[in-house]
Amino acid sequence: MSAETSVPRPRESGVDISDSGLLHGLLSQSPFAFAFFGPDGRFHRVDEVFADVVGLPAERLIGRTPGELLPADLTALLESAVRGVVAGADVETDQRIRVRAADGGTRHWSLTFSPVHDDKDALRAVCLVGVDVTGSRQVEEDLRRSEERYRSLVEAQSQLVWITSPSGAVVEDAPQWRAITGQGLEEYLAHGWLEAVHPDDRPHTEEAWREALRGRTMFEWSYRVRTRASGYRHFEVRAVPIIRHGRVVEWVGANTDVTPQREAEEMRGRLTDQLGAAALRTARLQGATAMLAEALTVEQVVQVIIDVGRTAVAADRSAVALLDVDRAALKLVNNGGIPDVPGAPGEEIPLAHSSVMTMAVNSRRPVFAESPESLRAQLVEAGGDEELISGFIAHSDERAWVGLPLLAAGRALGALRFSFTRPQKISQEDGVFLEALAGQCALAVERATLFEREHRTAETLQRSLLPDRLPVVRGLVLAQRFRSGSRHVQVGGDWYDAFVLQDGRVAAVVGDVMGKGVKAAAGMGRIRNAMRALALTNPPPAAVLTGLDRVFEATEEEEQVTTLAYMVVEPGTGEGTLALAGHPPPLLVSPQGVPILCDGEPGTPLGWPTSRRQFRFCVPPGHTAVLYSDGLVENRKRGLDAGLADLCSVVTEAPPEVVGSPHMLLDFLVDRMLAGYEQDDDVTVLAIHVPPATKSD
């Protein structure tokens, strides 16, 4: 029991414990437990409080020794203390006992023993004073448990707690911190926690810590800490000042190990970067695929590959070579894809020659050379001349190479070559992207090769259905222009014709069978032949169109649409007649370049039940009549009315020398009308020019 809870020693002079009234009054009014022992260790007097503590009546205790009535542990404490007081020894003044109360609870008592002397300083008795300390003991127990819980909580959370003085100096040990950092106690107390901070992080950390000390504000920071194993871990720290009466008395900080979170964030960052790179590669591949799908010729495919190599692969050079099976060689399609230096292959590369392209074709696998040393080793292993290879590498500015075979259904079509002027690391993901790109390029090359072959065939077929030449007639100049708009190798249905009738007049016609392909070409051939036969038999335009309607109904399908403009003109005078079957109106151009659109009845396409009409259409000397198909004036972005207005406007811009020459006039009209527009249809134009009269005439 502490000094505050003990009672003062009883007065030693003038005290007579035999004075029953005095002693009874003292004992009955006190909340303390009193007991008086004789020098022989027997109870002389006890109060009711003590009797309750030991659980025996007071009268039963008087004259007895503790050993006769009390438990052994309590007896040993009491007898030892009484003997010590009798012997004059120093006895512990705060001895604790625990007893069970009548209500079943546990009570804690603090016992103090002191001697009682008479006036002659003779020992008369030993006084025991007991104080109930159950309340304070509970407070102490609660505090101890609170401290244990706090300590367990701190240890369970991976937090390292430390304390510093108001100035920031370390004054108390932090065992957990030292266990992590490996600092000794003297080192920690001398230099503190900052000594373990990563050198790159320490200046900013120390500056922030000093700023918090000056401002007495919370210190929150993150840094790397050197561990016992000489590695570094990431920690976040939070320290707060403890302020009493307006003054900082200490700083308490807690460090939390956030290495797992940092590593997880870094992993997420790497995964995000990888996913972003994969998405970018996918977008680039999709973009390349879309561009390759629109490329119709090998030249266009090569241009797409060059663009993709520059943007998606970051290549400095791109080359495409197609395989010539008969010659067992690769033929370069684009110049400049391989540097012109000693040891470089020419435009024709034999498959026996060792290069990244021939290696790719021969092995049917990609070839990656990430450095000059890697290229030299692979080419030498493939049987190349080491001296030539070394010469090429020495003179070339290239430092990394990629060779990709172009394969279609397992068949080699050629190879791609990308090169870089710096060493290039080709990752597995890059390799997959390049192989996919090569696959798309192979399909595009195969499609473009087929297109070019079929397109040449289609154009030959279409032109074979048109007149080889126009008739040469005195007093009349004929000119024509035909520009195929077939982007998908199919034959179009535009046609023109001009021939001399039996009476010397000239028949001129421009027609358009809607649609593409063999069906449209066959319809064009039938209508052209039927029109010639009808014109030579009965030339008036209305009669010819009426006959064509009957032929159309007999030979063509109902959904087929065919239009034409047919005129008969007298050489020299230009007198003529015209009939239209749903076709755009002819254009008359004066010698001064004034355009006049024919205002005759447009009529209906062939095969539609109608009464065909013809009307006078004169081409005076010096004038030019222009018959044309709708491809000249109409497209996806320009309607017919706007096209006709543009045609008239273009005529007014023609120089005099162009207006006077039907050949130059047609070139001028076609070039100007198609400028700025994507041609999506055939363009057919026929000019009938009547020269101006001369004196000899």
PDB file of C-alpha atoms in Angstrom, residues 327-526:
ATOM      1  CA  ARG A 327      13.142 -17.592-111.502  1.00  0.00           C
ATOM      2  CA  ALA A 328      13.416 -18.690-107.830  1.00  0.00           C
ATOM      3  CA  ALA A 329      13.971 -15.101-106.820  1.00  0.00           C
ATOM      4  CA  LEU A 330      12.385 -12.215-104.961  1.00  0.00           C
ATOM      5  CA  LYS A 331      11.690  -9.040-106.928  1.00  0.00           C
ATOM      6  CA  LEU A 332      11.659  -5.767-105.025  1.00  0.00           C
ATOM      7  CA  VAL A 333       8.474  -3.785-105.598  1.00  0.00           C
ATOM      8  CA  ASN A 334       9.568  -0.473-104.067  1.00  0.00           C
ATOM      9  CA  ASN A 335      12.865   1.307-104.529  1.00  0.00           C
ATOM     10  CA  GLY A 336      14.562   2.730-101.468  1.00  0.00           C
ATOM     11  CA  GLY A 337      13.473  -0.049 -99.130  1.00  0.00           C
ATOM     12  CA  ILE A 338      17.061  -1.346 -98.995  1.00  0.00           C
ATOM     13  CA  PRO A 339      20.058   1.033 -98.781  1.00  0.00           C
ATOM     14  CA  ASP A 340      22.255   1.164-101.856  1.00  0.00           C
ATOM     15  CA  VAL A 341      25.558   0.170-100.231  1.00  0.00           C
ATOM     16  CA  PRO A 342      28.194  -2.470-101.001  1.00  0.00           C
ATOM     17  CA  GLY A 343      26.923  -5.952-100.196  1.00  0.00           C
ATOM     18  CA  ALA A 344      23.235  -4.981-100.483  1.00  0.00           C
ATOM     19  CA  PRO A 345      20.998  -7.138-102.722  1.00  0.00           C
ATOM     20  CA  GLY A 346      19.721  -5.729-105.980  1.00  0.00           C
ATOM     21  CA  GLU A 347      16.166  -5.449-107.281  1.00  0.00           C
ATOM     22  CA  GLU A 348      16.156  -9.204-107.922  1.00  0.00           C
ATOM     23  CA  ILE A 349      17.252 -11.328-104.970  1.00  0.00           C
ATOM     24  CA  PRO A 350      17.895 -15.024-105.698  1.00  0.00           C
ATOM     25  CA  LEU A 351      16.519 -17.301-102.996  1.00  0.00           C
ATOM     26  CA  ALA A 352      20.007 -18.744-102.665  1.00  0.00           C
ATOM     27  CA  HIS A 353      21.293 -15.317-101.609  1.00  0.00           C
ATOM     28  CA  SER A 354      21.457 -14.922 -97.830  1.00  0.00           C
ATOM     29  CA  SER A 355      19.298 -12.003 -96.597  1.00  0.00           C
ATOM     30  CA  VAL A 356      16.563 -11.453 -94.047  1.00  0.00           C
ATOM     31  CA  MET A 357      13.923 -11.615 -96.802  1.00  0.00           C
ATOM     32  CA  THR A 358      15.160 -14.829 -98.417  1.00  0.00           C
ATOM     33  CA  MET A 359      15.649 -16.415 -94.979  1.00  0.00           C
ATOM     34  CA  ALA A 360      12.035 -15.554 -94.113  1.00  0.00           C
ATOM     35  CA  VAL A 361      10.714 -17.028 -97.386  1.00  0.00           C
ATOM     36  CA  ASN A 362      12.874 -20.160 -97.261  1.00  0.00           C
ATOM     37  CA  SER A 363      12.062 -20.926 -93.608  1.00  0.00           C
ATOM     38  CA  ARG A 364       8.438 -19.686 -93.705  1.00  0.00           C
ATOM     39  CA  ARG A 365       9.221 -18.019 -90.360  1.00  0.00           C
ATOM     40  CA  PRO A 366       9.960 -14.455 -89.195  1.00  0.00           C
ATOM     41  CA  VAL A 367      13.576 -13.377 -88.909  1.00  0.00           C
ATOM     42  CA  PHE A 368      14.517 -10.941 -86.130  1.00  0.00           C
ATOM     43  CA  ALA A 369      18.005  -9.435 -85.942  1.00  0.00           C
ATOM     44  CA  GLU A 370      18.137  -6.981 -83.037  1.00  0.00           C
ATOM     45  CA  SER A 371      21.745  -5.893 -83.649  1.00  0.00           C
ATOM     46  CA  PRO A 372      24.437  -6.059 -86.354  1.00  0.00           C
ATOM     47  CA  GLU A 373      26.096  -8.948 -84.495  1.00  0.00           C
ATOM     48  CA  SER A 374      22.839 -10.905 -84.531  1.00  0.00           C
ATOM     49  CA  LEU A 375      22.351 -10.249 -88.264  1.00  0.00           C
ATOM     50  CA  ARG A 376      25.924 -11.311 -89.092  1.00  0.00           C
ATOM     51  CA  ALA A 377      25.579 -14.546 -87.101  1.00  0.00           C
ATOM     52  CA  GLN A 378      22.246 -15.502 -88.699  1.00  0.00           C
ATOM     53  CA  LEU A 379      23.297 -14.715 -92.268  1.00  0.00           C
ATOM     54  CA  VAL A 380      26.599 -16.578 -91.914  1.00  0.00           C
ATOM     55  CA  GLU A 381      24.791 -19.567 -90.439  1.00  0.00           C
ATOM     56  CA  ALA A 382      22.423 -19.469 -93.434  1.00  0.00           C
ATOM     57  CA  GLY A 383      25.418 -19.790 -95.781  1.00  0.00           C
ATOM     58  CA  GLY A 384      26.089 -16.155 -96.585  1.00  0.00           C
ATOM     59  CA  ASP A 385      29.492 -14.744 -97.547  1.00  0.00           C
ATOM     60  CA  GLU A 386      30.922 -13.342 -94.319  1.00  0.00           C
ATOM     61  CA  GLU A 387      33.022 -10.743 -96.133  1.00  0.00           C
ATOM     62  CA  LEU A 388      30.050  -9.384 -98.085  1.00  0.00           C
ATOM     63  CA  ILE A 389      27.887  -9.388 -94.969  1.00  0.00           C
ATOM     64  CA  SER A 390      30.509  -7.491 -92.965  1.00  0.00           C
ATOM     65  CA  GLY A 391      30.879  -4.972 -95.793  1.00  0.00           C
ATOM     66  CA  PHE A 392      27.134  -4.376 -95.920  1.00  0.00           C
ATOM     67  CA  ILE A 393      26.896  -3.895 -92.152  1.00  0.00           C
ATOM     68  CA  ALA A 394      29.900  -1.563 -92.128  1.00  0.00           C
ATOM     69  CA  HIS A 395      28.510   0.715 -94.868  1.00  0.00           C
ATOM     70  CA  SER A 396      24.827   0.611 -93.860  1.00  0.00           C
ATOM     71  CA  ASP A 397      23.285   2.875 -91.242  1.00  0.00           C
ATOM     72  CA  GLU A 398      20.846   0.111 -90.302  1.00  0.00           C
ATOM     73  CA  ARG A 399      21.255  -1.537 -86.896  1.00  0.00           C
ATOM     74  CA  ALA A 400      18.241  -3.872 -86.584  1.00  0.00           C
ATOM     75  CA  TRP A 401      16.210  -5.874 -89.098  1.00  0.00           C
ATOM     76  CA  VAL A 402      12.934  -7.777 -89.394  1.00  0.00           C
ATOM     77  CA  GLY A 403      12.128 -10.179 -92.218  1.00  0.00           C
ATOM     78  CA  LEU A 404       8.581 -11.518 -92.556  1.00  0.00           C
ATOM     79  CA  PRO A 405       7.295 -14.077 -95.048  1.00  0.00           C
ATOM     80  CA  LEU A 406       4.091 -13.271 -96.928  1.00  0.00           C
ATOM     81  CA  LEU A 407       2.129 -16.510 -96.745  1.00  0.00           C
ATOM     82  CA  ALA A 408      -1.318 -17.249 -98.176  1.00  0.00           C
ATOM     83  CA  ALA A 409      -2.718 -20.713 -97.425  1.00  0.00           C
ATOM     84  CA  GLY A 410       0.852 -21.854 -96.718  1.00  0.00           C
ATOM     85  CA  ARG A 411       2.072 -20.612-100.093  1.00  0.00           C
ATOM     86  CA  ALA A 412       4.827 -18.007-100.144  1.00  0.00           C
ATOM     87  CA  LEU A 413       3.983 -14.840-102.065  1.00  0.00           C
ATOM     88  CA  GLY A 414       7.001 -12.776-101.063  1.00  0.00           C
ATOM     89  CA  ALA A 415       8.503 -11.072 -98.036  1.00  0.00           C
ATOM     90  CA  LEU A 416       8.488  -7.865 -95.989  1.00  0.00           C
ATOM     91  CA  ARG A 417      11.587  -6.157 -94.687  1.00  0.00           C
ATOM     92  CA  PHE A 418      11.630  -3.558 -91.906  1.00  0.00           C
ATOM     93  CA  SER A 419      14.886  -1.979 -90.801  1.00  0.00           C
ATOM     94  CA  PHE A 420      15.907   0.413 -88.028  1.00  0.00           C
ATOM     95  CA  THR A 421      18.847   2.783 -87.682  1.00  0.00           C
ATOM     96  CA  ARG A 422      19.219   1.825 -84.009  1.00  0.00           C
ATOM     97  CA  PRO A 423      19.333  -1.491 -82.151  1.00  0.00           C
ATOM     98  CA  GLN A 424      15.763  -2.664 -81.636  1.00  0.00           C
ATOM     99  CA  LYS A 425      14.474  -5.044 -78.994  1.00  0.00           C
ATOM    100  CA  ILE A 426      11.705  -7.190 -80.466  1.00  0.00           C
ATOM    101  CA  SER A 427       9.458  -8.436 -77.647  1.00  0.00           C
ATOM    102  CA  GLN A 428       7.228 -11.468 -77.904  1.00  0.00           C
ATOM    103  CA  GLU A 429       4.207  -9.183 -78.206  1.00  0.00           C
ATOM    104  CA  ASP A 430       5.912  -7.235 -81.004  1.00  0.00           C
ATOM    105  CA  GLY A 431       6.631 -10.510 -82.792  1.00  0.00           C
ATOM    106  CA  VAL A 432       2.988 -11.560 -82.623  1.00  0.00           C
ATOM    107  CA  PHE A 433       1.927  -8.151 -83.956  1.00  0.00           C
ATOM    108  CA  LEU A 434       4.413  -8.318 -86.851  1.00  0.00           C
ATOM    109  CA  GLU A 435       3.305 -11.825 -87.818  1.00  0.00           C
ATOM    110  CA  ALA A 436      -0.335 -10.733 -87.808  1.00  0.00           C
ATOM    111  CA  LEU A 437       0.592  -7.692 -89.903  1.00  0.00           C
ATOM    112  CA  ALA A 438       2.433  -9.929 -92.375  1.00  0.00           C
ATOM    113  CA  GLY A 439      -0.638 -12.157 -92.621  1.00  0.00           C
ATOM    114  CA  GLN A 440      -2.848  -9.190 -93.491  1.00  0.00           C
ATOM    115  CA  CYS A 441      -0.264  -7.917 -95.989  1.00  0.00           C
ATOM    116  CA  ALA A 442      -0.139 -11.329 -97.667  1.00  0.00           C
ATOM    117  CA  LEU A 443      -3.902 -11.327 -98.130  1.00  0.00           C
ATOM    118  CA  ALA A 444      -3.774  -7.778 -99.499  1.00  0.00           C
ATOM    119  CA  VAL A 445      -0.939  -8.645-101.912  1.00  0.00           C
ATOM    120  CA  GLU A 446      -2.788 -11.724-103.131  1.00  0.00           C
ATOM    121  CA  ARG A 447      -5.988  -9.732-103.592  1.00  0.00           C
ATOM    122  CA  ALA A 448      -4.162  -6.859-105.328  1.00  0.00           C
ATOM    123  CA  THR A 449      -2.340  -9.211-107.694  1.00  0.00           C
ATOM    124  CA  LEU A 450      -5.613 -10.883-108.609  1.00  0.00           C
ATOM    125  CA  PHE A 451      -7.284  -7.489-109.019  1.00  0.00           C
ATOM    126  CA  GLU A 452      -4.635  -6.160-111.357  1.00  0.00           C
ATOM    127  CA  ARG A 453      -4.794  -9.279-113.505  1.00  0.00           C
ATOM    128  CA  GLU A 454      -8.592  -9.338-113.663  1.00  0.00           C
ATOM    129  CA  HIS A 455      -8.835  -5.575-114.080  1.00  0.00           C
ATOM    130  CA  ARG A 456      -6.617  -5.680-117.144  1.00  0.00           C
ATOM    131  CA  THR A 457      -8.790  -8.473-118.516  1.00  0.00           C
ATOM    132  CA  ALA A 458     -11.984  -6.539-117.756  1.00  0.00           C
ATOM    133  CA  GLU A 459     -10.741  -3.345-119.367  1.00  0.00           C
ATOM    134  CA  THR A 460      -9.679  -5.291-122.445  1.00  0.00           C
ATOM    135  CA  LEU A 461     -13.124  -6.858-122.649  1.00  0.00           C
ATOM    136  CA  GLN A 462     -14.936  -3.565-122.202  1.00  0.00           C
ATOM    137  CA  ARG A 463     -12.854  -1.748-124.793  1.00  0.00           C
ATOM    138  CA  SER A 464     -13.349  -4.607-127.247  1.00  0.00           C
ATOM    139  CA  LEU A 465     -17.075  -3.850-127.198  1.00  0.00           C
ATOM    140  CA  LEU A 466     -16.450  -0.233-128.195  1.00  0.00           C
ATOM    141  CA  PRO A 467     -15.546   0.991-131.709  1.00  0.00           C
ATOM    142  CA  ASP A 468     -11.907   0.656-132.679  1.00  0.00           C
ATOM    143  CA  ARG A 469     -12.023   4.107-134.306  1.00  0.00           C
ATOM    144  CA  LEU A 470     -14.480   6.805-135.235  1.00  0.00           C
ATOM    145  CA  PRO A 471     -15.382   7.431-138.887  1.00  0.00           C
ATOM    146  CA  VAL A 472     -13.583  10.197-140.751  1.00  0.00           C
ATOM    147  CA  VAL A 473     -16.137  12.341-142.591  1.00  0.00           C
ATOM    148  CA  ARG A 474     -15.581  15.541-144.520  1.00  0.00           C
ATOM    149  CA  GLY A 475     -17.342  18.478-142.853  1.00  0.00           C
ATOM    150  CA  LEU A 476     -17.468  16.772-139.456  1.00  0.00           C
ATOM    151  CA  VAL A 477     -14.928  16.087-136.686  1.00  0.00           C
ATOM    152  CA  LEU A 478     -15.643  13.349-134.141  1.00  0.00           C
ATOM    153  CA  ALA A 479     -13.803  12.847-130.847  1.00  0.00           C
ATOM    154  CA  GLN A 480     -14.353  10.556-127.870  1.00  0.00           C
ATOM    155  CA  ARG A 481     -13.018   9.968-124.371  1.00  0.00           C
ATOM    156  CA  PHE A 482     -13.647   6.897-122.252  1.00  0.00           C
ATOM    157  CA  ARG A 483     -12.397   6.578-118.676  1.00  0.00           C
ATOM    158  CA  SER A 484     -13.228   3.402-116.786  1.00  0.00           C
ATOM    159  CA  GLY A 485     -14.455   3.895-113.267  1.00  0.00           C
ATOM    160  CA  SER A 486     -14.578   0.223-112.356  1.00  0.00           C
ATOM    161  CA  ARG A 487     -12.791  -0.122-109.021  1.00  0.00           C
ATOM    162  CA  HIS A 488     -13.819  -3.758-108.554  1.00  0.00           C
ATOM    163  CA  VAL A 489     -12.605  -5.267-111.853  1.00  0.00           C
ATOM    164  CA  GLN A 490     -16.119  -5.665-113.265  1.00  0.00           C
ATOM    165  CA  VAL A 491     -17.018  -4.498-116.755  1.00  0.00           C
ATOM    166  CA  GLY A 492     -19.159  -1.386-116.920  1.00  0.00           C
ATOM    167  CA  GLY A 493     -22.147  -0.652-119.174  1.00  0.00           C
ATOM    168  CA  ASP A 494     -21.171   2.686-120.728  1.00  0.00           C
ATOM    169  CA  TRP A 495     -20.743   2.735-124.491  1.00  0.00           C
ATOM    170  CA  TYR A 496     -20.572   5.041-127.491  1.00  0.00           C
ATOM    171  CA  ASP A 497     -20.769   4.594-131.235  1.00  0.00           C
ATOM    172  CA  ALA A 498     -20.662   6.620-134.445  1.00  0.00           C
ATOM    173  CA  PHE A 499     -21.131   5.415-138.002  1.00  0.00           C
ATOM    174  CA  VAL A 500     -22.100   6.709-141.462  1.00  0.00           C
ATOM    175  CA  LEU A 501     -25.639   6.069-142.690  1.00  0.00           C
ATOM    176  CA  GLN A 502     -26.562   5.154-146.261  1.00  0.00           C
ATOM    177  CA  ASP A 503     -27.554   8.730-147.097  1.00  0.00           C
ATOM    178  CA  GLY A 504     -24.169  10.125-145.946  1.00  0.00           C
ATOM    179  CA  ARG A 505     -25.375  11.487-142.643  1.00  0.00           C
ATOM    180  CA  VAL A 506     -23.615  10.402-139.442  1.00  0.00           C
ATOM    181  CA  ALA A 507     -25.317   8.625-136.527  1.00  0.00           C
ATOM    182  CA  ALA A 508     -23.842   9.272-133.057  1.00  0.00           C
ATOM    183  CA  VAL A 509     -24.932   7.651-129.803  1.00  0.00           C
ATOM    184  CA  VAL A 510     -23.896   7.478-126.133  1.00  0.00           C
ATOM    185  CA  GLY A 511     -25.620   4.889-123.955  1.00  0.00           C
ATOM    186  CA  ASP A 512     -25.486   3.582-120.394  1.00  0.00           C
ATOM    187  CA  VAL A 513     -26.565   0.108-119.299  1.00  0.00           C
ATOM    188  CA  MET A 514     -26.909   0.341-115.530  1.00  0.00           C
ATOM    189  CA  GLY A 515     -24.912  -2.157-113.523  1.00  0.00           C
ATOM    190  CA  LYS A 516     -21.583  -3.915-113.690  1.00  0.00           C
ATOM    191  CA  GLY A 517     -20.214  -7.226-114.811  1.00  0.00           C
ATOM    192  CA  VAL A 518     -20.818  -9.617-117.657  1.00  0.00           C
ATOM    193  CA  LYS A 519     -24.560  -9.072-117.530  1.00  0.00           C
ATOM    194  CA  ALA A 520     -24.202  -5.328-118.139  1.00  0.00           C
ATOM    195  CA  ALA A 521     -21.598  -5.937-120.857  1.00  0.00           C
ATOM    196  CA  ALA A 522     -23.838  -8.446-122.615  1.00  0.00           C
ATOM    197  CA  GLY A 523     -26.772  -6.012-122.489  1.00  0.00           C
ATOM    198  CA  MET A 524     -24.565  -3.256-123.859  1.00  0.00           C
ATOM    199  CA  GLY A 525     -23.485  -5.482-126.768  1.00  0.00           C
ATOM    200  CA  ARG A 526     -27.075  -6.432-127.638  1.00  0.00           C
TER     201      ARG A 526
END
